mmCIF file of C-alpha atoms in Angstrom:
data_model
loop_
_atom_site.group_PDB
_atom_site.id
_atom_site.type_symbol
_atom_site.label_atom_id
_atom_site.label_comp_id
_atom_site.label_asym_id
_atom_site.label_seq_id
_atom_site.Cartn_x
_atom_site.Cartn_y
_atom_site.Cartn_z
ATOM 1 C CA UNK A 80 -4.556 -2.555 -16.177
ATOM 2 C CA UNK A 81 -5.227 0.236 -18.467
ATOM 3 C CA UNK A 82 -5.137 -0.328 -22.155
ATOM 4 C CA UNK A 83 -2.534 1.444 -24.200
ATOM 5 C CA UNK A 84 -3.514 4.771 -25.897
ATOM 6 C CA UNK A 85 -1.856 7.178 -28.138
ATOM 7 C CA UNK A 86 0.999 8.938 -26.220
ATOM 8 C CA UNK A 87 -0.584 12.478 -26.129
ATOM 9 C CA UNK A 88 -0.782 15.013 -23.336
ATOM 10 C CA UNK A 89 -4.423 16.014 -22.215
ATOM 11 C CA UNK A 90 -5.756 19.301 -23.521
ATOM 12 C CA UNK A 91 -5.671 22.114 -20.991
ATOM 13 C CA UNK A 92 -9.565 22.071 -21.649
ATOM 14 C CA UNK A 93 -9.872 18.507 -20.858
ATOM 15 C CA UNK A 94 -13.463 17.502 -20.185
ATOM 16 C CA UNK A 95 -14.703 15.923 -16.998
ATOM 17 C CA UNK A 96 -15.807 12.307 -17.114
ATOM 18 C CA UNK A 97 -19.361 12.184 -18.168
ATOM 19 C CA UNK A 98 -19.747 15.820 -19.032
ATOM 20 C CA UNK A 99 -18.987 15.718 -22.720
ATOM 21 C CA UNK A 100 -16.534 17.874 -24.785
ATOM 22 C CA UNK A 101 -15.218 20.922 -22.849
ATOM 23 C CA UNK A 102 -16.069 24.405 -24.169
ATOM 24 C CA UNK A 103 -14.162 27.610 -23.879
ATOM 25 C CA UNK A 104 -16.872 28.951 -21.628
ATOM 26 C CA UNK A 105 -16.432 25.941 -19.336
ATOM 27 C CA UNK A 106 -12.668 26.116 -18.976
ATOM 28 C CA UNK A 107 -12.604 28.646 -16.182
ATOM 29 C CA UNK A 108 -14.545 26.237 -14.058
ATOM 30 C CA UNK A 109 -11.854 23.666 -14.226
ATOM 31 C CA UNK A 110 -9.081 24.002 -11.734
ATOM 32 C CA UNK A 111 -5.397 24.441 -13.238
ATOM 33 C CA UNK A 112 -4.278 21.117 -11.652
ATOM 34 C CA UNK A 113 -7.277 19.166 -12.979
ATOM 35 C CA UNK A 114 -6.557 20.652 -16.483
ATOM 36 C CA UNK A 115 -2.902 19.474 -16.225
ATOM 37 C CA UNK A 116 -3.569 16.043 -14.709
ATOM 38 C CA UNK A 117 -6.748 15.255 -16.534
ATOM 39 C CA UNK A 118 -9.888 13.220 -15.791
ATOM 40 C CA UNK A 119 -10.168 10.179 -13.491
ATOM 41 C CA UNK A 120 -11.805 8.098 -16.206
ATOM 42 C CA UNK A 121 -9.746 5.177 -17.266
ATOM 43 C CA UNK A 122 -10.104 2.256 -19.535
ATOM 44 C CA UNK A 123 -10.178 -1.027 -17.552
ATOM 45 C CA UNK A 124 -11.523 -3.306 -20.489
ATOM 46 C CA UNK A 125 -8.363 -5.391 -20.863
ATOM 47 C CA UNK A 126 -9.066 -9.066 -20.790
ATOM 48 C CA UNK A 127 -8.703 -10.535 -17.264
ATOM 49 C CA UNK A 128 -6.387 -13.415 -18.392
ATOM 50 C CA UNK A 129 -3.854 -10.990 -19.736
ATOM 51 C CA UNK A 130 -3.777 -9.010 -16.575
ATOM 52 C CA UNK A 131 -3.166 -12.026 -14.429
ATOM 53 C CA UNK A 132 -0.571 -13.537 -16.860
ATOM 54 C CA UNK A 133 1.301 -10.132 -16.849
ATOM 55 C CA UNK A 134 1.189 -10.038 -13.014
ATOM 56 C CA UNK A 135 2.610 -13.556 -12.895
ATOM 57 C CA UNK A 136 5.411 -12.524 -15.071
ATOM 58 C CA UNK A 137 6.262 -9.821 -12.380
ATOM 59 C CA UNK A 138 6.656 -12.597 -9.760
ATOM 60 C CA UNK A 139 3.253 -12.822 -8.242
ATOM 61 C CA UNK A 140 1.808 -16.359 -7.520
ATOM 62 C CA UNK A 141 -1.508 -16.841 -9.453
ATOM 63 C CA UNK A 142 -3.739 -16.227 -6.312
ATOM 64 C CA UNK A 143 -2.110 -12.884 -5.586
ATOM 65 C CA UNK A 144 -2.083 -12.066 -9.333
ATOM 66 C CA UNK A 145 -5.832 -12.669 -9.590
ATOM 67 C CA UNK A 146 -6.428 -10.384 -6.515
ATOM 68 C CA UNK A 147 -4.364 -7.513 -7.909
ATOM 69 C CA UNK A 148 -5.950 -7.754 -11.257
ATOM 70 C CA UNK A 149 -9.402 -7.611 -9.816
ATOM 71 C CA UNK A 150 -8.618 -4.810 -7.513
ATOM 72 C CA UNK A 151 -6.819 -2.795 -10.358
ATOM 73 C CA UNK A 152 -10.184 -2.559 -12.152
ATOM 74 C CA UNK A 153 -11.680 -0.970 -9.045
ATOM 75 C CA UNK A 154 -9.118 1.764 -8.756
ATOM 76 C CA UNK A 155 -9.529 4.972 -10.787
ATOM 77 C CA UNK A 156 -6.296 6.578 -9.308
ATOM 78 C CA UNK A 157 -3.808 6.131 -6.583
ATOM 79 C CA UNK A 158 -2.593 9.331 -4.904
ATOM 80 C CA UNK A 159 0.623 9.397 -2.776
ATOM 81 C CA UNK A 160 0.738 12.442 -0.431
ATOM 82 C CA UNK A 161 4.604 12.704 0.514
ATOM 83 C CA UNK A 162 5.445 14.368 3.732
ATOM 84 C CA UNK A 163 8.615 16.593 3.036
ATOM 85 C CA UNK A 164 8.335 18.437 6.393
ATOM 86 C CA UNK A 165 11.422 19.481 8.215
ATOM 87 C CA UNK A 166 11.289 16.509 10.657
ATOM 88 C CA UNK A 167 11.779 14.101 7.624
ATOM 89 C CA UNK A 168 15.434 15.115 7.683
ATOM 90 C CA UNK A 169 15.779 12.918 10.836
ATOM 91 C CA UNK A 170 18.231 10.055 10.073
ATOM 92 C CA UNK A 171 16.377 7.135 11.586
ATOM 93 C CA UNK A 172 14.724 5.850 8.370
ATOM 94 C CA UNK A 173 15.593 2.622 6.640
ATOM 95 C CA UNK A 174 15.333 1.133 3.114
ATOM 96 C CA UNK A 175 15.727 -2.442 1.913
ATOM 97 C CA UNK A 176 18.795 -2.893 -0.339
ATOM 98 C CA UNK A 177 18.311 -6.101 -2.290
ATOM 99 C CA UNK A 178 20.908 -6.224 -5.241
ATOM 100 C CA UNK A 179 21.583 -9.174 -7.415
ATOM 101 C CA UNK A 180 24.620 -11.112 -6.003
ATOM 102 C CA UNK A 181 24.565 -9.429 -2.570
ATOM 103 C CA UNK A 182 23.190 -10.229 0.759
ATOM 104 C CA UNK A 183 19.858 -8.244 1.445
ATOM 105 C CA UNK A 184 20.114 -5.717 4.012
ATOM 106 C CA UNK A 185 18.455 -2.707 5.573
ATOM 107 C CA UNK A 186 20.307 0.616 5.150
ATOM 108 C CA UNK A 187 19.944 3.648 7.442
ATOM 109 C CA UNK A 188 18.904 6.806 5.783
ATOM 110 C CA UNK A 189 16.707 9.798 6.484
ATOM 111 C CA UNK A 190 12.945 9.716 6.787
ATOM 112 C CA UNK A 191 12.695 11.525 3.495
ATOM 113 C CA UNK A 192 14.968 9.090 1.725
ATOM 114 C CA UNK A 193 12.666 6.345 3.040
ATOM 115 C CA UNK A 194 9.687 8.131 1.623
ATOM 116 C CA UNK A 195 11.492 8.837 -1.699
ATOM 117 C CA UNK A 196 12.452 5.024 -1.914
ATOM 118 C CA UNK A 197 8.964 3.951 -1.253
ATOM 119 C CA UNK A 198 7.446 6.538 -3.756
ATOM 120 C CA UNK A 199 9.817 5.363 -6.540
ATOM 121 C CA UNK A 200 9.041 1.586 -5.832
ATOM 122 C CA UNK A 201 5.335 2.389 -6.141
ATOM 123 C CA UNK A 202 5.857 4.587 -9.200
ATOM 124 C CA UNK A 203 7.479 1.585 -11.011
ATOM 125 C CA UNK A 204 5.009 -0.956 -9.707
ATOM 126 C CA UNK A 205 1.874 1.038 -10.717
ATOM 127 C CA UNK A 206 3.451 1.718 -14.028
ATOM 128 C CA UNK A 207 4.078 -1.902 -14.669
ATOM 129 C CA UNK A 208 0.503 -2.851 -13.842
ATOM 130 C CA UNK A 209 -0.948 0.232 -15.600
ATOM 131 C CA UNK A 210 -2.707 1.923 -12.553
ATOM 132 C CA UNK A 211 -2.636 5.704 -12.918
ATOM 133 C CA UNK A 212 -0.830 7.112 -9.927
ATOM 134 C CA UNK A 213 -0.023 10.660 -8.714
ATOM 135 C CA UNK A 214 2.613 11.803 -6.213
ATOM 136 C CA UNK A 215 2.034 15.141 -4.336
ATOM 137 C CA UNK A 216 4.406 16.861 -2.046
ATOM 138 C CA UNK A 217 3.029 18.088 1.233
ATOM 139 C CA UNK A 218 5.026 21.485 1.191
ATOM 140 C CA UNK A 219 5.161 22.606 -2.445
ATOM 141 C CA UNK A 220 7.858 24.802 -3.584
ATOM 142 C CA UNK A 221 5.560 26.637 -5.858
ATOM 143 C CA UNK A 222 4.868 30.247 -5.198
ATOM 144 C CA UNK A 223 1.483 30.744 -3.337
ATOM 145 C CA UNK A 224 1.147 27.166 -2.443
ATOM 146 C CA UNK A 225 -0.556 26.125 -5.584
ATOM 147 C CA UNK A 226 0.158 22.803 -7.078
ATOM 148 C CA UNK A 227 2.343 22.779 -10.405
ATOM 149 C CA UNK A 228 2.855 19.486 -12.226
ATOM 150 C CA UNK A 229 6.428 18.720 -12.537
ATOM 151 C CA UNK A 230 7.322 21.046 -9.651
ATOM 152 C CA UNK A 231 5.413 19.587 -6.690
ATOM 153 C CA UNK A 232 3.268 16.889 -8.323
ATOM 154 C CA UNK A 233 3.818 14.212 -10.863
ATOM 155 C CA UNK A 234 1.264 11.867 -12.666
ATOM 156 C CA UNK A 235 2.353 8.637 -14.094
ATOM 157 C CA UNK A 236 -0.289 7.088 -16.498
ATOM 158 C CA UNK A 237 0.396 4.712 -19.309
ATOM 159 C CA UNK A 238 -2.473 6.150 -21.236
ATOM 160 C CA UNK A 239 -0.542 9.539 -21.448
ATOM 161 C CA UNK A 240 2.699 7.775 -22.825
ATOM 162 C CA UNK A 241 6.276 8.157 -21.912
ATOM 163 C CA UNK A 242 5.928 6.427 -18.621
ATOM 164 C CA UNK A 243 9.788 6.018 -18.146
ATOM 165 C CA UNK A 244 10.106 9.768 -18.629
ATOM 166 C CA UNK A 245 7.526 10.493 -16.046
ATOM 167 C CA UNK A 246 9.321 8.233 -13.548
ATOM 168 C CA UNK A 247 12.545 9.908 -14.224
ATOM 169 C CA UNK A 248 10.948 13.305 -13.709
ATOM 170 C CA UNK A 249 9.537 12.083 -10.335
ATOM 171 C CA UNK A 250 13.015 10.772 -9.291
ATOM 172 C CA UNK A 251 14.598 14.107 -10.181
ATOM 173 C CA UNK A 252 11.961 16.003 -8.271
ATOM 174 C CA UNK A 253 12.170 13.799 -5.084
ATOM 175 C CA UNK A 254 15.977 13.754 -5.081
ATOM 176 C CA UNK A 255 16.169 17.535 -5.352
ATOM 177 C CA UNK A 256 13.592 18.151 -2.564
ATOM 178 C CA UNK A 257 15.067 19.335 0.805
ATOM 179 C CA UNK A 258 12.818 18.527 3.779
ATOM 180 C CA UNK A 259 11.320 21.821 5.188
ATOM 181 C CA UNK A 260 8.377 23.411 6.798
ATOM 182 C CA UNK A 261 5.414 22.121 8.797
ATOM 183 C CA UNK A 262 3.069 19.281 8.434
ATOM 184 C CA UNK A 263 -0.213 20.860 7.010
ATOM 185 C CA UNK A 264 -1.823 17.416 6.292
ATOM 186 C CA UNK A 265 -5.424 18.609 6.751
ATOM 187 C CA UNK A 266 -5.052 21.568 4.340
ATOM 188 C CA UNK A 267 -3.477 19.418 1.667
ATOM 189 C CA UNK A 268 -6.047 16.513 2.072
ATOM 190 C CA UNK A 269 -8.855 19.060 1.791
ATOM 191 C CA UNK A 270 -7.375 20.332 -1.574
ATOM 192 C CA UNK A 271 -7.035 16.832 -2.820
ATOM 193 C CA UNK A 272 -10.705 16.183 -1.861
ATOM 194 C CA UNK A 273 -11.893 19.269 -3.584
ATOM 195 C CA UNK A 274 -9.987 18.335 -6.739
ATOM 196 C CA UNK A 275 -11.440 14.821 -6.874
ATOM 197 C CA UNK A 276 -14.901 15.677 -5.690
ATOM 198 C CA UNK A 277 -16.425 16.867 -9.249
ATOM 199 C CA UNK A 278 -15.834 13.349 -10.466
ATOM 200 C CA UNK A 279 -16.592 11.482 -7.404
ATOM 201 C CA UNK A 280 -20.028 10.353 -8.641
ATOM 202 C CA UNK A 281 -18.724 9.135 -11.995
ATOM 203 C CA UNK A 282 -15.975 7.152 -10.160
ATOM 204 C CA UNK A 283 -18.623 5.534 -7.822
ATOM 205 C CA UNK A 284 -21.004 4.898 -10.854
ATOM 206 C CA UNK A 285 -18.114 2.881 -12.523
ATOM 207 C CA UNK A 286 -17.700 0.743 -9.214
ATOM 208 C CA UNK A 287 -14.191 2.293 -8.593
ATOM 209 C CA UNK A 288 -12.337 4.080 -5.822
ATOM 210 C CA UNK A 289 -9.545 6.440 -5.387
ATOM 211 C CA UNK A 290 -6.747 5.136 -3.118
ATOM 212 C CA UNK A 291 -5.026 7.898 -1.072
ATOM 213 C CA UNK A 292 -1.708 7.061 0.603
ATOM 214 C CA UNK A 293 -0.413 9.592 3.069
ATOM 215 C CA UNK A 294 3.269 8.913 3.757
ATOM 216 C CA UNK A 295 4.153 10.899 7.002
ATOM 217 C CA UNK A 296 6.252 11.010 10.109
ATOM 218 C CA UNK A 297 4.399 13.640 12.130
ATOM 219 C CA UNK A 298 1.166 14.982 13.653
ATOM 220 C CA UNK A 299 -0.856 17.361 11.577
ATOM 221 C CA UNK A 300 -0.182 21.090 11.960
ATOM 222 C CA UNK A 301 -1.410 24.294 10.366
ATOM 223 C CA UNK A 302 0.226 25.551 7.194
ATOM 224 C CA UNK A 303 2.375 27.886 9.122
ATOM 225 C CA UNK A 304 3.518 25.268 11.745
ATOM 226 C CA UNK A 305 3.552 26.206 15.409
ATOM 227 C CA UNK A 306 3.158 22.533 16.480
ATOM 228 C CA UNK A 307 0.275 20.248 16.515
ATOM 229 C CA UNK A 308 -2.747 21.257 18.740
ATOM 230 C CA UNK A 309 -5.834 19.211 19.723
ATOM 231 C CA UNK A 310 -7.692 21.415 17.336
ATOM 232 C CA UNK A 311 -5.522 20.391 14.402
ATOM 233 C CA UNK A 312 -5.669 16.688 15.243
ATOM 234 C CA UNK A 313 -9.483 16.821 15.479
ATOM 235 C CA UNK A 314 -9.607 18.649 12.262
ATOM 236 C CA UNK A 315 -7.466 16.035 10.488
ATOM 237 C CA UNK A 316 -9.779 13.331 11.689
ATOM 238 C CA UNK A 317 -12.798 15.194 10.535
ATOM 239 C CA UNK A 318 -11.325 15.765 7.130
ATOM 240 C CA UNK A 319 -10.575 12.086 6.720
ATOM 241 C CA UNK A 320 -14.099 11.290 7.730
ATOM 242 C CA UNK A 321 -15.535 13.956 5.359
ATOM 243 C CA UNK A 322 -13.469 12.592 2.485
ATOM 244 C CA UNK A 323 -14.725 9.023 3.210
ATOM 245 C CA UNK A 324 -18.355 10.214 3.185
ATOM 246 C CA UNK A 325 -18.238 12.342 0.177
ATOM 247 C CA UNK A 326 -15.947 10.102 -2.036
ATOM 248 C CA UNK A 327 -15.392 6.487 -2.896
ATOM 249 C CA UNK A 328 -12.077 6.392 -1.439
ATOM 250 C CA UNK A 329 -9.731 4.136 0.409
ATOM 251 C CA UNK A 330 -7.160 5.694 2.802
ATOM 252 C CA UNK A 331 -3.752 4.414 3.979
ATOM 253 C CA UNK A 332 -1.335 6.061 6.516
ATOM 254 C CA UNK A 333 2.235 5.014 5.880
ATOM 255 C CA UNK A 334 4.104 5.857 9.089
ATOM 256 C CA UNK A 335 7.894 6.669 8.801
ATOM 257 C CA UNK A 336 8.500 6.950 12.452
ATOM 258 C CA UNK A 337 8.250 4.856 15.624
ATOM 259 C CA UNK A 338 7.517 7.773 17.927
ATOM 260 C CA UNK A 339 4.911 6.434 20.207
ATOM 261 C CA UNK A 340 2.785 9.613 20.355
ATOM 262 C CA UNK A 341 2.499 9.656 16.562
ATOM 263 C CA UNK A 342 1.900 5.969 16.306
ATOM 264 C CA UNK A 343 -0.891 6.194 18.932
ATOM 265 C CA UNK A 344 -2.548 9.073 17.253
ATOM 266 C CA UNK A 345 -2.903 7.403 13.906
ATOM 267 C CA UNK A 346 -3.803 4.043 15.507
ATOM 268 C CA UNK A 347 -6.704 5.707 17.366
ATOM 269 C CA UNK A 348 -8.140 7.130 14.143
ATOM 270 C CA UNK A 349 -8.059 3.675 12.585
ATOM 271 C CA UNK A 350 -9.683 2.089 15.646
ATOM 272 C CA UNK A 351 -12.245 4.727 16.788
ATOM 273 C CA UNK A 352 -13.405 6.695 13.711
ATOM 274 C CA UNK A 353 -15.675 5.355 11.083
ATOM 275 C CA UNK A 354 -13.096 5.859 8.354
ATOM 276 C CA UNK A 355 -11.875 3.321 5.797
ATOM 277 C CA UNK A 356 -8.333 3.683 6.810
ATOM 278 C CA UNK A 357 -5.201 1.435 7.312
ATOM 279 C CA UNK A 358 -2.145 2.366 9.146
ATOM 280 C CA UNK A 359 1.050 0.788 7.960
ATOM 281 C CA UNK A 360 4.531 0.697 9.446
ATOM 282 C CA UNK A 361 7.816 -0.052 7.645
ATOM 283 C CA UNK A 362 8.311 -3.526 6.466
ATOM 284 C CA UNK A 363 10.263 -4.891 9.352
ATOM 285 C CA UNK A 364 7.984 -3.103 11.827
ATOM 286 C CA UNK A 365 4.990 -4.712 10.115
ATOM 287 C CA UNK A 366 6.669 -8.279 10.066
ATOM 288 C CA UNK A 367 7.306 -7.980 13.757
ATOM 289 C CA UNK A 368 3.758 -6.822 14.514
ATOM 290 C CA UNK A 369 2.247 -9.686 12.452
ATOM 291 C CA UNK A 370 4.268 -12.276 14.466
ATOM 292 C CA UNK A 371 3.269 -10.587 17.682
ATOM 293 C CA UNK A 372 -0.229 -10.815 16.628
ATOM 294 C CA UNK A 373 -0.010 -14.622 16.314
ATOM 295 C CA UNK A 374 0.279 -15.011 12.486
ATOM 296 C CA UNK A 375 3.631 -16.619 12.579
ATOM 297 C CA UNK A 376 2.831 -18.901 9.700
ATOM 298 C CA UNK A 377 3.143 -15.990 7.134
ATOM 299 C CA UNK A 378 6.550 -14.936 5.714
ATOM 300 C CA UNK A 379 5.840 -11.134 5.363
ATOM 301 C CA UNK A 380 7.507 -10.705 2.075
ATOM 302 C CA UNK A 381 8.143 -7.375 0.153
ATOM 303 C CA UNK A 382 5.326 -7.919 -2.289
ATOM 304 C CA UNK A 383 2.796 -8.385 0.569
ATOM 305 C CA UNK A 384 4.100 -5.293 2.155
ATOM 306 C CA UNK A 385 3.803 -3.339 -1.171
ATOM 307 C CA UNK A 386 0.203 -4.412 -1.754
ATOM 308 C CA UNK A 387 -0.696 -3.257 1.789
ATOM 309 C CA UNK A 388 1.312 -0.181 1.547
ATOM 310 C CA UNK A 389 -0.514 0.812 -1.719
ATOM 311 C CA UNK A 390 -3.988 0.041 -0.285
ATOM 312 C CA UNK A 391 -5.633 -3.239 -0.853
ATOM 313 C CA UNK A 392 -9.361 -3.861 -0.534
ATOM 314 C CA UNK A 393 -8.911 -7.460 0.896
ATOM 315 C CA UNK A 394 -9.807 -6.703 4.568
ATOM 316 C CA UNK A 395 -8.044 -9.818 5.900
ATOM 317 C CA UNK A 396 -4.607 -8.403 4.852
ATOM 318 C CA UNK A 397 -5.388 -5.247 6.932
ATOM 319 C CA UNK A 398 -5.956 -7.541 9.969
ATOM 320 C CA UNK A 399 -2.712 -9.239 9.855
ATOM 321 C CA UNK A 400 -1.105 -7.055 12.405
ATOM 322 C CA UNK A 401 -4.172 -6.441 14.429
ATOM 323 C CA UNK A 402 -5.111 -10.017 15.561
ATOM 324 C CA UNK A 403 -4.534 -13.593 15.076
ATOM 325 C CA UNK A 404 -6.488 -14.736 12.048
ATOM 326 C CA UNK A 405 -9.331 -17.206 12.215
ATOM 327 C CA UNK A 406 -8.599 -20.599 10.595
ATOM 328 C CA UNK A 407 -10.771 -19.711 7.488
ATOM 329 C CA UNK A 408 -8.857 -16.488 7.127
ATOM 330 C CA UNK A 409 -5.494 -18.297 7.434
ATOM 331 C CA UNK A 410 -6.659 -20.581 4.639
ATOM 332 C CA UNK A 411 -7.655 -17.716 2.407
ATOM 333 C CA UNK A 412 -4.363 -15.944 2.675
ATOM 334 C CA UNK A 413 -2.298 -19.300 2.282
ATOM 335 C CA UNK A 414 -4.274 -20.118 -0.810
ATOM 336 C CA UNK A 415 -3.360 -16.885 -2.384
ATOM 337 C CA UNK A 416 0.424 -17.546 -1.847
ATOM 338 C CA UNK A 417 0.581 -21.199 -2.821
ATOM 339 C CA UNK A 418 -1.601 -21.110 -6.071
ATOM 340 C CA UNK A 419 1.126 -20.887 -8.733
ATOM 341 C CA UNK A 420 -1.153 -21.217 -11.883
ATOM 342 C CA UNK A 421 -4.675 -20.011 -12.482
ATOM 343 C CA UNK A 422 -5.698 -23.677 -13.302
ATOM 344 C CA UNK A 423 -4.292 -25.168 -10.145
ATOM 345 C CA UNK A 424 -6.603 -27.440 -8.328
ATOM 346 C CA UNK A 425 -8.381 -25.866 -5.234
ATOM 347 C CA UNK A 426 -6.855 -26.679 -1.995
ATOM 348 C CA UNK A 427 -8.863 -29.128 0.282
ATOM 349 C CA UNK A 428 -11.309 -27.631 2.803
ATOM 350 C CA UNK A 429 -10.449 -30.147 5.513
ATOM 351 C CA UNK A 430 -7.727 -28.750 7.899
ATOM 352 C CA UNK A 431 -5.305 -31.704 7.902
ATOM 353 C CA UNK A 432 -5.639 -32.200 4.109
ATOM 354 C CA UNK A 433 -5.198 -28.455 3.608
ATOM 355 C CA UNK A 434 -1.868 -28.488 5.538
ATOM 356 C CA UNK A 435 -0.671 -31.598 3.744
ATOM 357 C CA UNK A 436 -1.331 -30.078 0.462
ATOM 358 C CA UNK A 437 0.455 -26.913 1.307
ATOM 359 C CA UNK A 438 3.447 -28.718 2.578
ATOM 360 C CA UNK A 439 3.602 -30.701 -0.638
ATOM 361 C CA UNK A 440 3.410 -27.630 -2.872
ATOM 362 C CA UNK A 441 5.927 -25.535 -1.007
ATOM 363 C CA UNK A 442 9.140 -27.108 -2.411
ATOM 364 C CA UNK A 443 8.061 -25.979 -5.973
ATOM 365 C CA UNK A 444 7.147 -22.429 -4.985
ATOM 366 C CA UNK A 445 9.597 -19.420 -5.396
ATOM 367 C CA UNK A 446 11.068 -18.375 -2.108
ATOM 368 C CA UNK A 447 10.442 -14.919 -0.723
ATOM 369 C CA UNK A 448 12.582 -12.553 1.453
ATOM 370 C CA UNK A 449 11.880 -12.542 5.058
ATOM 371 C CA UNK A 450 12.598 -9.027 6.319
ATOM 372 C CA UNK A 451 13.198 -10.264 9.926
ATOM 373 C CA UNK A 452 15.828 -13.061 9.088
ATOM 374 C CA UNK A 453 16.941 -11.426 5.736
ATOM 375 C CA UNK A 454 16.789 -14.944 4.211
ATOM 376 C CA UNK A 455 14.931 -16.400 1.318
ATOM 377 C CA UNK A 456 12.140 -18.647 2.702
ATOM 378 C CA UNK A 457 8.985 -20.452 1.512
ATOM 379 C CA UNK A 458 6.114 -17.939 1.611
ATOM 380 C CA UNK A 459 4.236 -19.994 4.264
ATOM 381 C CA UNK A 460 5.822 -21.805 7.232
ATOM 382 C CA UNK A 461 4.188 -25.253 7.210
ATOM 383 C CA UNK A 462 4.908 -26.066 10.922
ATOM 384 C CA UNK A 463 3.327 -22.697 11.986
ATOM 385 C CA UNK A 464 0.410 -23.301 9.599
ATOM 386 C CA UNK A 465 -0.366 -26.561 11.312
ATOM 387 C CA UNK A 466 -0.186 -24.922 14.713
ATOM 388 C CA UNK A 467 -2.762 -22.414 13.535
ATOM 389 C CA UNK A 468 -5.169 -24.803 11.880
ATOM 390 C CA UNK A 469 -4.962 -28.231 13.612
ATOM 391 C CA UNK A 470 -5.840 -29.203 17.239
ATOM 392 C CA UNK A 471 -3.074 -28.391 19.581
ATOM 393 C CA UNK A 472 -1.989 -31.908 20.526
ATOM 394 C CA UNK A 473 1.642 -33.035 20.454
ATOM 395 C CA UNK A 474 2.698 -30.556 17.617
ATOM 396 C CA UNK A 475 6.201 -29.161 18.075
ATOM 397 C CA UNK A 476 6.385 -25.514 16.915
ATOM 398 C CA UNK A 477 9.209 -24.182 14.672
ATOM 399 C CA UNK A 478 10.764 -22.507 17.667
ATOM 400 C CA UNK A 479 11.183 -25.957 19.385
ATOM 401 C CA UNK A 480 9.966 -24.474 22.760
ATOM 402 C CA UNK A 481 7.166 -26.782 23.453
ATOM 403 C CA UNK A 482 4.934 -29.612 22.211
ATOM 404 C CA UNK A 483 1.890 -28.810 24.327
ATOM 405 C CA UNK A 484 -1.038 -26.368 24.105
ATOM 406 C CA UNK A 485 0.857 -23.113 24.545
ATOM 407 C CA UNK A 486 4.210 -21.416 23.748
ATOM 408 C CA UNK A 487 5.856 -18.845 25.723
ATOM 409 C CA UNK A 488 7.330 -17.152 22.693
ATOM 410 C CA UNK A 489 3.819 -16.421 21.119
#
């Protein structure tokens, strides 16, 4: 996470990373938004132990804390592009309400309220771990379509100070936004690419990436609407590919709809195009897909969903909803969840001993919320873990349906 710096706003003539002090003659070459939001250069020199300990205080087990700490050093900036088009007023969204002393529940809301809830959760999360993050509205209210910080984009960065004030400003912006307009994703992504491009080489030289999260419920259209055409969809895919080829970037599409045509479109980009892209559904949808894929041993908790939603570089977490994980992959993810201290002894490599060790550690582990059962459960189901790792002899699955080599509820 970024080290604390004096709370000061960047100068309108802020220099690009690696270019030296800005001069008056160079100022016109810097876009107004980059003058406002500043450089992508960040200090990641905080001691590793401090980062892991801080993350463990936030409730992460040691394995996940180490993963997040390592990945944070590789992230120059997270950017959330928030779809506020007219279709996000549709009332089929849902958010998790988990308040102290009350039974967790999912509450119905509009798609825009779901996007707002997600954005505020990630604003607080990134602020707590020190990762700079920006939130950009798809359809800006600013005249002429130009981005204006505080009006249609907010950056939250501990190095700039007043993190709580920035989060409050973001919440005010999102709560006051009324869904309207089309879904000009291609145009907006192009502008984000053009803004980041001048610093792309410096970001890559530091071994970092930019993470772009596109929260949307629709197919890409032109800036003036008129529906999504084949040409618009092709242009969107080409822009994602161009961004991947020109920038060190990791891209996530967070879908806020279950409409099959939209889900299929973004799924096809993930599968067919050479783009570093993850497609994520809402928490319950992802949990269901992961079980259908055969990874029933995992309790898909809110923290795992948040990590995947915000873009993680650990590929195996992207595969959870795509296929049944191989035994080595199952062991890797399980190890991340059952290591509670950095100095915990490594888990055994032999499958039976591994399962026995996990079963022994589970009673001491904090329970996590299962979004399907809405109950607090251990992070790993030991019976399902054995089913995934051990020879299928006379093991009885958790569902109790069988004790042979297959299960009709798989």
